[in-house]
Amino acid sequence: MITQERHSIYQLVSEKDAEDEFLMSHGHKSSSNGLIHAQYRRLSAAGAVVGFFTLFLAFRSWIASGFRAQPSKCDNFSGGYRCQPGISQYWGQYSPYFPVPSEIFPEVPEGCEVTFVQVLARHGARDPTAAKTVEYNALIERIQSDVKSYAAEYEFLKDYVYSLGADQLSVFGQQELVNLGTGFYQRYHALAQAFTPFVRASGQERVVESAKNFSQGFHQARTADKDSSTTDKYQYPIVVISEEDGMNNTLHHEICTKFENGHKQDLGWEAQKQWVEIFVPPIRARVNANIPGAELTTPETIHFMDLCPFETVANSKGKISQFCFLFTEEEWHQFDYYQSLGKYYGFGNGNPLGPTQGVGFANELIARMTGKPVDDHTTVNHTLDDSEDTFPLNRQFYADFSHDKLVPVNQGAS
């Protein structure tokens, strides 16, 4: 059950919908956070599989202890987060979930029914990582120590108190996954009435908590549905796959040693560095002029921008942070492209070893869709996947929870 309590050790970011690609230069936005495969069967030809859709989603919001609080008017499970869309939809992987226009219609084709659904979701919105929260706090302390005068829009910094935790889901991020579970139930209502999803999560705490939040939202929707025929009790079982070194885990990317220890892992940052040299200098100059004495470096300027999304999702209602209005919409588009470059060339199709890391999950998906044992010699944990208890076949619903890096990896492999 979600609580109002803030945690201080773990957390995350965001996801987007069907046409969410990586390169703004190609007319698209930043990285996706969820991957759904839905298999359809044409009713007039029993047993004939017509095809499957691949959709990309993302998730965020909030809840109070034991009951659902009132969300902000611009955030809900069906419409996503639409507060200041000109800003909040351009934070890269830090953007809360919002739907993106798509040429793929969500409705089931006429004469078909959904027979199989697989969702792969990133965890919900989080605090900064442990290392980043130290850096952000130090930056604020230095600004407050060195700056003696502030331009009008920067005056809030004088009394600003850094209070972000590290690595854990925010209350807003917990609700994102509750919303996902509710939306999942409603989207696949006919199937969800009768079947419970089989749930797995990679072993980090924020990922496991996200899986629980998803299950909570799904179960709440089912409980409210008078036509549901299942009697399964909450909480649903969750298979947790360890992220310890040396453990095979298709929901965690740090398995391929050739990638982790080689040059390929730097391709994302190398692409970002080229863009940083173009978009950051004018922003840095303006910020430093408005808080004389701060003398922000290039990395610190990006950190200063990072505080906008992190402060926003730290608010239970997702209230847009004052940091966000220190930058123009064009600058947020540039920031979004910066984040997209890191994911595309770091883990997606822009990296020769990116999609190869998703082969294990792709083979698990094939096994689930065909009802045959997993045939894989890459990242699959066969201790788990060879057991009907921890990797059952012939289910209708599967829900797996992971990190943002796994989305471009598995998107490329699929």
C-alpha positions as CSV (number, residue, x, y, z in Angstrom):
1,M,0.0,0.0,0.0
2,I,1.3,3.4,-0.9
3,T,2.2,5.7,2.0
4,Q,2.7,9.4,2.3
5,E,6.1,8.8,3.7
6,R,9.1,10.0,1.6
7,H,11.9,7.5,1.3
8,S,15.6,8.4,1.2
9,I,17.5,5.7,-0.6
10,Y,16.0,4.9,-4.1
11,Q,13.9,6.3,-7.0
12,L,13.4,7.2,-10.8
13,V,11.9,9.1,-13.8
14,S,9.5,8.8,-16.8
15,E,8.0,7.3,-20.0
16,K,6.0,8.2,-23.1
17,D,3.7,6.7,-25.7
18,A,3.5,5.0,-29.1
19,E,5.7,7.2,-31.4
20,D,8.1,8.3,-28.7
21,E,11.5,8.0,-30.5
22,F,14.9,9.4,-29.5
23,L,16.1,12.0,-32.0
24,M,14.5,15.4,-32.1
25,S,16.3,16.0,-35.4
26,H,14.0,13.3,-36.9
27,G,10.9,15.1,-35.5
28,H,10.4,12.9,-32.4
29,K,10.7,13.2,-28.7
30,S,12.8,11.5,-26.0
31,S,13.0,8.0,-24.7
32,S,10.1,5.7,-23.9
33,N,9.6,3.9,-20.6
34,G,7.2,1.1,-21.2
35,L,6.8,-1.6,-23.8
36,I,3.5,-3.4,-24.3
37,H,2.9,-6.3,-26.6
38,A,-0.7,-7.1,-27.3
39,Q,-1.6,-10.2,-29.3
40,Y,-4.9,-10.4,-31.2
41,R,-7.0,-13.2,-32.5
42,R,-9.6,-12.8,-35.2
43,L,-12.9,-14.0,-34.0
44,S,-14.0,-15.4,-37.4
45,A,-11.0,-17.6,-37.5
46,A,-10.6,-19.2,-34.1
47,G,-7.0,-19.7,-33.1
48,A,-5.5,-17.6,-35.9
49,V,-3.2,-14.9,-34.6
50,V,-3.6,-11.7,-36.6
51,G,-0.7,-9.8,-35.1
52,F,0.5,-7.8,-32.2
53,F,1.0,-4.2,-31.4
54,T,4.0,-2.7,-29.7
55,L,3.2,0.4,-27.7
56,F,5.5,2.6,-25.6
57,L,4.2,4.1,-22.3
58,A,5.3,5.9,-19.2
59,F,3.9,6.5,-15.8
60,R,3.6,8.9,-12.8
61,S,1.4,10.5,-10.1
62,W,0.6,10.1,-6.3
63,I,-1.5,8.7,-3.5
64,A,-1.9,9.2,0.3
65,S,-1.8,6.5,2.9
66,G,-4.7,4.0,2.6
67,F,-6.9,6.1,0.4
68,R,-6.8,7.9,-3.0
69,A,-6.1,11.6,-2.7
70,Q,-7.3,14.2,-5.2
71,P,-4.9,14.5,-8.1
72,S,-4.1,17.8,-9.7
73,K,-6.4,18.8,-12.5
74,C,-3.7,18.4,-15.1
75,D,-2.8,14.8,-14.1
76,N,-4.8,11.6,-14.3
77,F,-4.3,8.0,-15.3
78,S,-6.0,8.3,-18.7
79,G,-4.7,11.7,-19.8
80,G,-1.3,11.6,-18.2
81,Y,0.6,14.6,-16.9
82,R,-0.3,17.8,-18.8
83,C,0.8,20.6,-16.4
84,Q,2.8,23.1,-18.5
85,P,3.2,20.7,-21.5
86,G,5.5,23.1,-23.3
87,I,8.0,22.5,-20.4
88,S,7.2,19.2,-18.7
89,Q,7.1,17.1,-21.9
90,Y,10.7,18.0,-22.7
91,W,12.6,16.7,-19.7
92,G,13.9,13.5,-21.4
93,Q,13.6,10.5,-19.2
94,Y,12.5,12.7,-16.3
95,S,9.2,13.7,-17.9
96,P,6.1,12.4,-16.2
97,Y,4.0,10.1,-18.4
98,F,1.8,11.8,-21.0
99,P,0.2,10.4,-24.1
100,V,1.8,11.2,-27.5
101,P,-0.3,11.4,-30.7
102,S,0.0,8.3,-32.7
103,E,-1.1,6.9,-36.0
104,I,-1.6,3.5,-34.2
105,F,-5.2,3.4,-33.0
106,P,-5.6,1.9,-29.5
107,E,-8.9,0.2,-30.3
108,V,-8.9,-3.5,-31.0
109,P,-9.5,-4.1,-34.8
110,E,-13.0,-5.0,-35.7
111,G,-13.6,-8.8,-35.6
112,C,-10.6,-9.3,-33.2
113,E,-10.1,-9.9,-29.5
114,V,-7.1,-9.5,-27.2
115,T,-5.7,-12.8,-26.2
116,F,-2.3,-11.9,-24.8
117,V,-0.7,-8.8,-23.2
118,Q,2.9,-8.1,-22.0
119,V,3.8,-4.9,-20.4
120,L,7.4,-3.8,-19.7
121,A,7.5,-0.7,-17.5
122,R,10.1,1.5,-16.0
123,H,9.7,2.3,-12.3
124,G,7.9,5.6,-11.3
125,A,9.3,9.0,-10.7
126,R,12.1,9.2,-8.2
127,D,14.5,11.4,-6.3
128,P,17.9,11.9,-7.8
129,T,20.5,9.1,-7.5
130,A,22.6,9.1,-4.4
131,A,25.6,10.6,-6.2
132,K,23.5,13.3,-8.0
133,T,21.7,14.4,-4.8
134,V,25.0,15.1,-3.2
135,E,26.1,17.2,-6.2
136,Y,22.8,19.1,-6.4
137,N,22.9,19.9,-2.7
138,A,26.5,21.1,-2.9
139,L,25.6,23.3,-5.9
140,I,22.8,25.0,-4.0
141,E,25.0,25.5,-0.9
142,R,27.7,27.1,-3.1
143,I,25.2,29.4,-4.8
144,Q,23.8,30.6,-1.5
145,S,27.3,31.1,-0.2
146,D,28.8,33.0,-3.2
147,V,25.9,34.9,-4.6
148,K,25.0,38.3,-2.9
149,S,22.4,39.6,-5.3
150,Y,19.7,37.7,-7.3
151,A,17.7,38.8,-10.3
152,A,14.0,38.9,-9.6
153,E,13.1,35.4,-10.9
154,Y,16.0,33.9,-9.0
155,E,15.2,35.4,-5.6
156,F,13.6,32.2,-4.4
157,L,17.0,30.6,-4.3
158,K,18.0,32.8,-1.2
159,D,15.6,30.8,1.0
160,Y,15.4,27.6,-0.9
161,V,16.1,24.5,1.2
162,Y,17.3,21.4,-0.7
163,S,15.3,18.5,0.6
164,L,15.4,15.9,-2.2
165,G,16.2,12.3,-1.1
166,A,18.1,9.7,-3.0
167,D,17.0,6.8,-5.3
168,Q,13.5,6.2,-3.9
169,L,10.2,6.7,-5.5
170,S,8.4,9.9,-4.7
171,V,4.8,9.8,-3.7
172,F,4.1,11.2,-7.2
173,G,6.0,8.3,-8.7
174,Q,4.2,5.7,-6.7
175,Q,0.9,7.0,-8.0
176,E,2.2,6.9,-11.5
177,L,2.3,3.1,-11.3
178,V,-1.0,2.9,-9.5
179,N,-2.4,4.9,-12.4
180,L,-0.7,2.5,-14.8
181,G,-2.3,-0.5,-13.2
182,T,-5.7,1.1,-13.3
183,G,-5.3,2.1,-16.9
184,F,-4.0,-1.4,-17.8
185,Y,-7.1,-3.0,-16.3
186,Q,-9.4,-0.6,-18.2
187,R,-7.6,-0.9,-21.5
188,Y,-7.7,-4.7,-21.5
189,H,-10.9,-4.9,-19.5
190,A,-12.4,-8.0,-21.1
191,L,-9.3,-10.1,-20.4
192,A,-8.5,-8.4,-17.0
193,Q,-11.9,-9.3,-15.6
194,A,-10.9,-13.0,-15.7
195,F,-7.1,-13.1,-15.4
196,T,-4.5,-11.7,-13.0
197,P,-1.1,-10.5,-14.4
198,F,2.0,-12.5,-13.6
199,V,4.4,-9.9,-12.2
200,R,8.2,-9.7,-12.2
201,A,10.6,-7.0,-11.1
202,S,14.3,-6.3,-11.2
203,G,15.7,-6.3,-7.7
204,Q,16.2,-2.6,-6.9
205,E,13.8,-1.3,-4.3
206,R,12.2,1.3,-6.4
207,V,11.5,-1.2,-9.1
208,V,9.9,-3.7,-6.7
209,E,7.8,-1.0,-5.2
210,S,6.7,0.1,-8.6
211,A,5.5,-3.5,-9.3
212,K,3.5,-3.4,-6.1
213,N,2.0,0.0,-7.0
214,F,0.9,-1.3,-10.4
215,S,-0.7,-4.3,-8.8
216,Q,-2.5,-2.1,-6.3
217,G,-4.0,0.0,-9.1
218,F,-4.9,-3.1,-11.1
219,H,-6.6,-4.6,-8.1
220,Q,-8.4,-1.4,-7.1
221,A,-9.9,-1.3,-10.6
222,R,-10.9,-5.0,-10.4
223,T,-12.4,-4.6,-7.0
224,A,-14.6,-1.7,-8.3
225,D,-15.7,-3.8,-11.3
226,K,-18.8,-5.7,-10.3
227,D,-18.5,-7.9,-13.4
228,S,-15.1,-9.3,-12.5
229,S,-15.1,-13.1,-12.1
230,T,-11.8,-13.6,-10.3
231,T,-11.3,-14.1,-6.6
232,D,-7.5,-13.5,-6.5
233,K,-6.4,-11.7,-3.4
234,Y,-4.1,-8.6,-3.2
235,Q,-1.1,-8.5,-3.0
236,Y,-0.2,-10.5,-6.1
237,P,3.0,-12.6,-6.0
238,I,6.0,-10.8,-7.5
239,V,9.1,-12.6,-8.8
240,V,12.1,-10.4,-7.9
241,I,15.3,-11.0,-9.9
242,S,18.5,-10.0,-8.2
243,E,20.7,-7.3,-9.5
244,E,23.8,-8.6,-7.8
245,D,27.0,-8.9,-9.8
246,G,27.1,-12.2,-11.8
247,M,23.4,-12.7,-11.8
248,N,21.6,-13.2,-15.1
249,N,18.7,-10.8,-15.3
250,T,16.8,-9.8,-18.4
251,L,15.3,-6.8,-16.6
252,H,18.7,-5.3,-15.7
253,H,21.2,-4.1,-18.3
254,E,24.6,-4.5,-16.5
255,I,25.2,-8.0,-17.7
256,C,27.2,-7.6,-20.9
257,T,30.8,-7.2,-19.7
258,K,32.1,-6.3,-23.2
259,F,29.7,-3.4,-23.1
260,E,30.3,-2.4,-19.5
261,N,34.1,-2.5,-19.7
262,G,34.5,-1.3,-23.3
263,H,34.3,1.8,-25.4
264,K,30.8,1.3,-26.5
265,Q,29.4,2.3,-23.1
266,D,30.8,5.9,-23.7
267,L,29.0,6.5,-27.0
268,G,26.0,8.1,-25.4
269,W,28.1,10.6,-23.5
270,E,30.3,11.3,-26.5
271,A,27.2,12.3,-28.5
272,Q,25.9,14.4,-25.6
273,K,29.2,16.3,-25.3
274,Q,29.0,17.5,-28.9
275,W,25.5,18.9,-28.3
276,V,26.5,20.4,-24.9
277,E,29.0,22.6,-26.6
278,I,26.2,24.0,-28.7
279,F,23.3,24.5,-26.4
280,V,24.7,25.1,-22.9
281,P,27.0,28.2,-23.3
282,P,24.2,30.8,-23.8
283,I,22.2,29.3,-21.0
284,R,25.2,29.3,-18.7
285,A,26.1,32.9,-19.5
286,R,22.5,34.1,-18.8
287,V,22.2,32.2,-15.5
288,N,25.6,33.4,-14.3
289,A,24.6,37.0,-15.2
290,N,21.4,36.7,-13.1
291,I,23.2,35.2,-10.0
292,P,26.6,37.0,-10.1
293,G,29.2,35.1,-8.2
294,A,27.8,31.7,-8.9
295,E,30.1,31.1,-11.9
296,L,28.3,27.8,-12.8
297,T,30.4,25.4,-14.9
298,T,28.9,23.6,-17.9
299,P,28.1,20.4,-15.9
300,E,26.6,22.6,-13.1
301,T,24.4,24.4,-15.6
302,I,22.8,21.0,-16.6
303,H,22.5,20.1,-12.9
304,F,20.7,23.4,-12.3
305,M,18.2,22.4,-15.1
306,D,17.8,18.9,-13.6
307,L,16.4,20.4,-10.4
308,C,13.3,21.4,-12.3
309,P,11.9,17.9,-13.0
310,F,13.2,16.5,-9.7
311,E,11.6,19.2,-7.7
312,T,8.4,18.9,-9.7
313,V,7.9,15.1,-9.1
314,A,8.9,15.6,-5.5
315,N,5.6,17.5,-5.1
316,S,2.8,15.0,-4.5
317,K,0.6,16.9,-7.0
318,G,3.3,17.4,-9.5
319,K,3.3,21.2,-9.1
320,I,5.7,22.7,-11.6
321,S,8.9,23.9,-9.8
322,Q,10.1,27.4,-9.8
323,F,13.4,26.2,-11.3
324,C,11.5,25.3,-14.5
325,F,10.6,28.9,-15.3
326,L,14.3,30.0,-15.3
327,F,14.6,28.5,-18.8
328,T,12.7,29.0,-22.0
329,E,10.6,26.4,-23.8
330,E,13.3,26.3,-26.6
331,E,15.9,25.5,-24.0
332,W,13.8,22.7,-22.6
333,H,13.6,21.2,-26.1
334,Q,17.4,21.4,-26.2
335,F,17.6,19.7,-22.8
336,D,15.3,17.0,-24.1
337,Y,17.4,16.4,-27.1
338,Y,20.5,16.2,-24.8
339,Q,18.9,13.4,-22.7
340,S,17.6,11.6,-25.9
341,L,21.1,11.5,-27.3
342,G,22.4,9.8,-24.2
343,K,19.7,7.0,-24.3
344,Y,19.8,6.5,-28.1
345,Y,23.6,6.2,-28.5
346,G,24.1,4.8,-25.0
347,F,21.6,2.0,-25.1
348,G,19.4,2.1,-28.2
349,N,19.9,1.5,-31.9
350,G,22.7,4.1,-32.0
351,N,24.9,1.7,-30.0
352,P,26.2,-1.5,-31.7
353,L,25.9,-3.3,-28.4
354,G,22.6,-1.7,-27.3
355,P,19.9,-3.9,-28.8
356,T,22.0,-7.1,-28.2
357,Q,21.5,-6.7,-24.5
358,G,17.7,-7.1,-25.0
359,V,17.9,-10.5,-26.8
360,G,17.2,-12.4,-23.5
361,F,14.0,-10.5,-22.9
362,A,13.0,-10.9,-26.5
363,N,13.4,-14.6,-26.2
364,E,11.3,-14.7,-23.0
365,L,8.6,-12.8,-24.9
366,I,8.7,-15.3,-27.7
367,A,8.4,-18.2,-25.2
368,R,5.4,-16.5,-23.5
369,M,3.7,-15.9,-26.9
370,T,4.3,-19.4,-28.2
371,G,3.9,-21.3,-24.9
372,K,7.3,-23.0,-25.5
373,P,10.3,-23.1,-23.1
374,V,12.8,-20.2,-23.3
375,D,15.6,-20.9,-25.8
376,D,18.4,-18.4,-24.9
377,H,22.1,-18.4,-24.0
378,T,22.5,-14.7,-23.3
379,T,21.0,-13.0,-20.2
380,V,18.2,-15.3,-19.2
381,N,18.2,-16.7,-15.7
382,H,17.4,-20.3,-16.4
383,T,17.1,-21.2,-12.7
384,L,14.0,-19.0,-12.8
385,D,12.9,-19.4,-16.4
386,D,13.0,-23.2,-16.3
387,S,10.5,-23.3,-13.5
388,E,6.8,-23.1,-14.0
389,D,6.5,-21.3,-10.6
390,T,8.8,-18.4,-11.6
391,F,8.3,-18.3,-15.3
392,P,4.9,-19.8,-16.2
393,L,3.8,-20.2,-19.8
394,N,0.3,-20.0,-21.3
395,R,-0.7,-17.0,-19.2
396,Q,-2.7,-14.2,-20.7
397,F,-1.2,-11.3,-18.7
398,Y,2.5,-10.5,-18.0
399,A,3.8,-7.4,-16.3
400,D,7.6,-6.8,-15.9
401,F,9.2,-3.8,-14.2
402,S,12.7,-2.5,-14.8
403,H,14.8,0.7,-15.4
404,D,14.7,3.3,-18.2
405,K,17.8,1.9,-19.9
406,L,16.0,-1.4,-20.6
407,V,13.4,0.3,-22.7
408,P,15.7,1.3,-25.7
409,V,17.6,-1.9,-25.2
410,N,14.5,-4.1,-25.5
411,Q,12.9,-1.9,-28.1
412,G,15.9,-2.4,-30.3
413,A,16.0,-6.1,-29.8
414,S,12.3,-6.6,-30.5
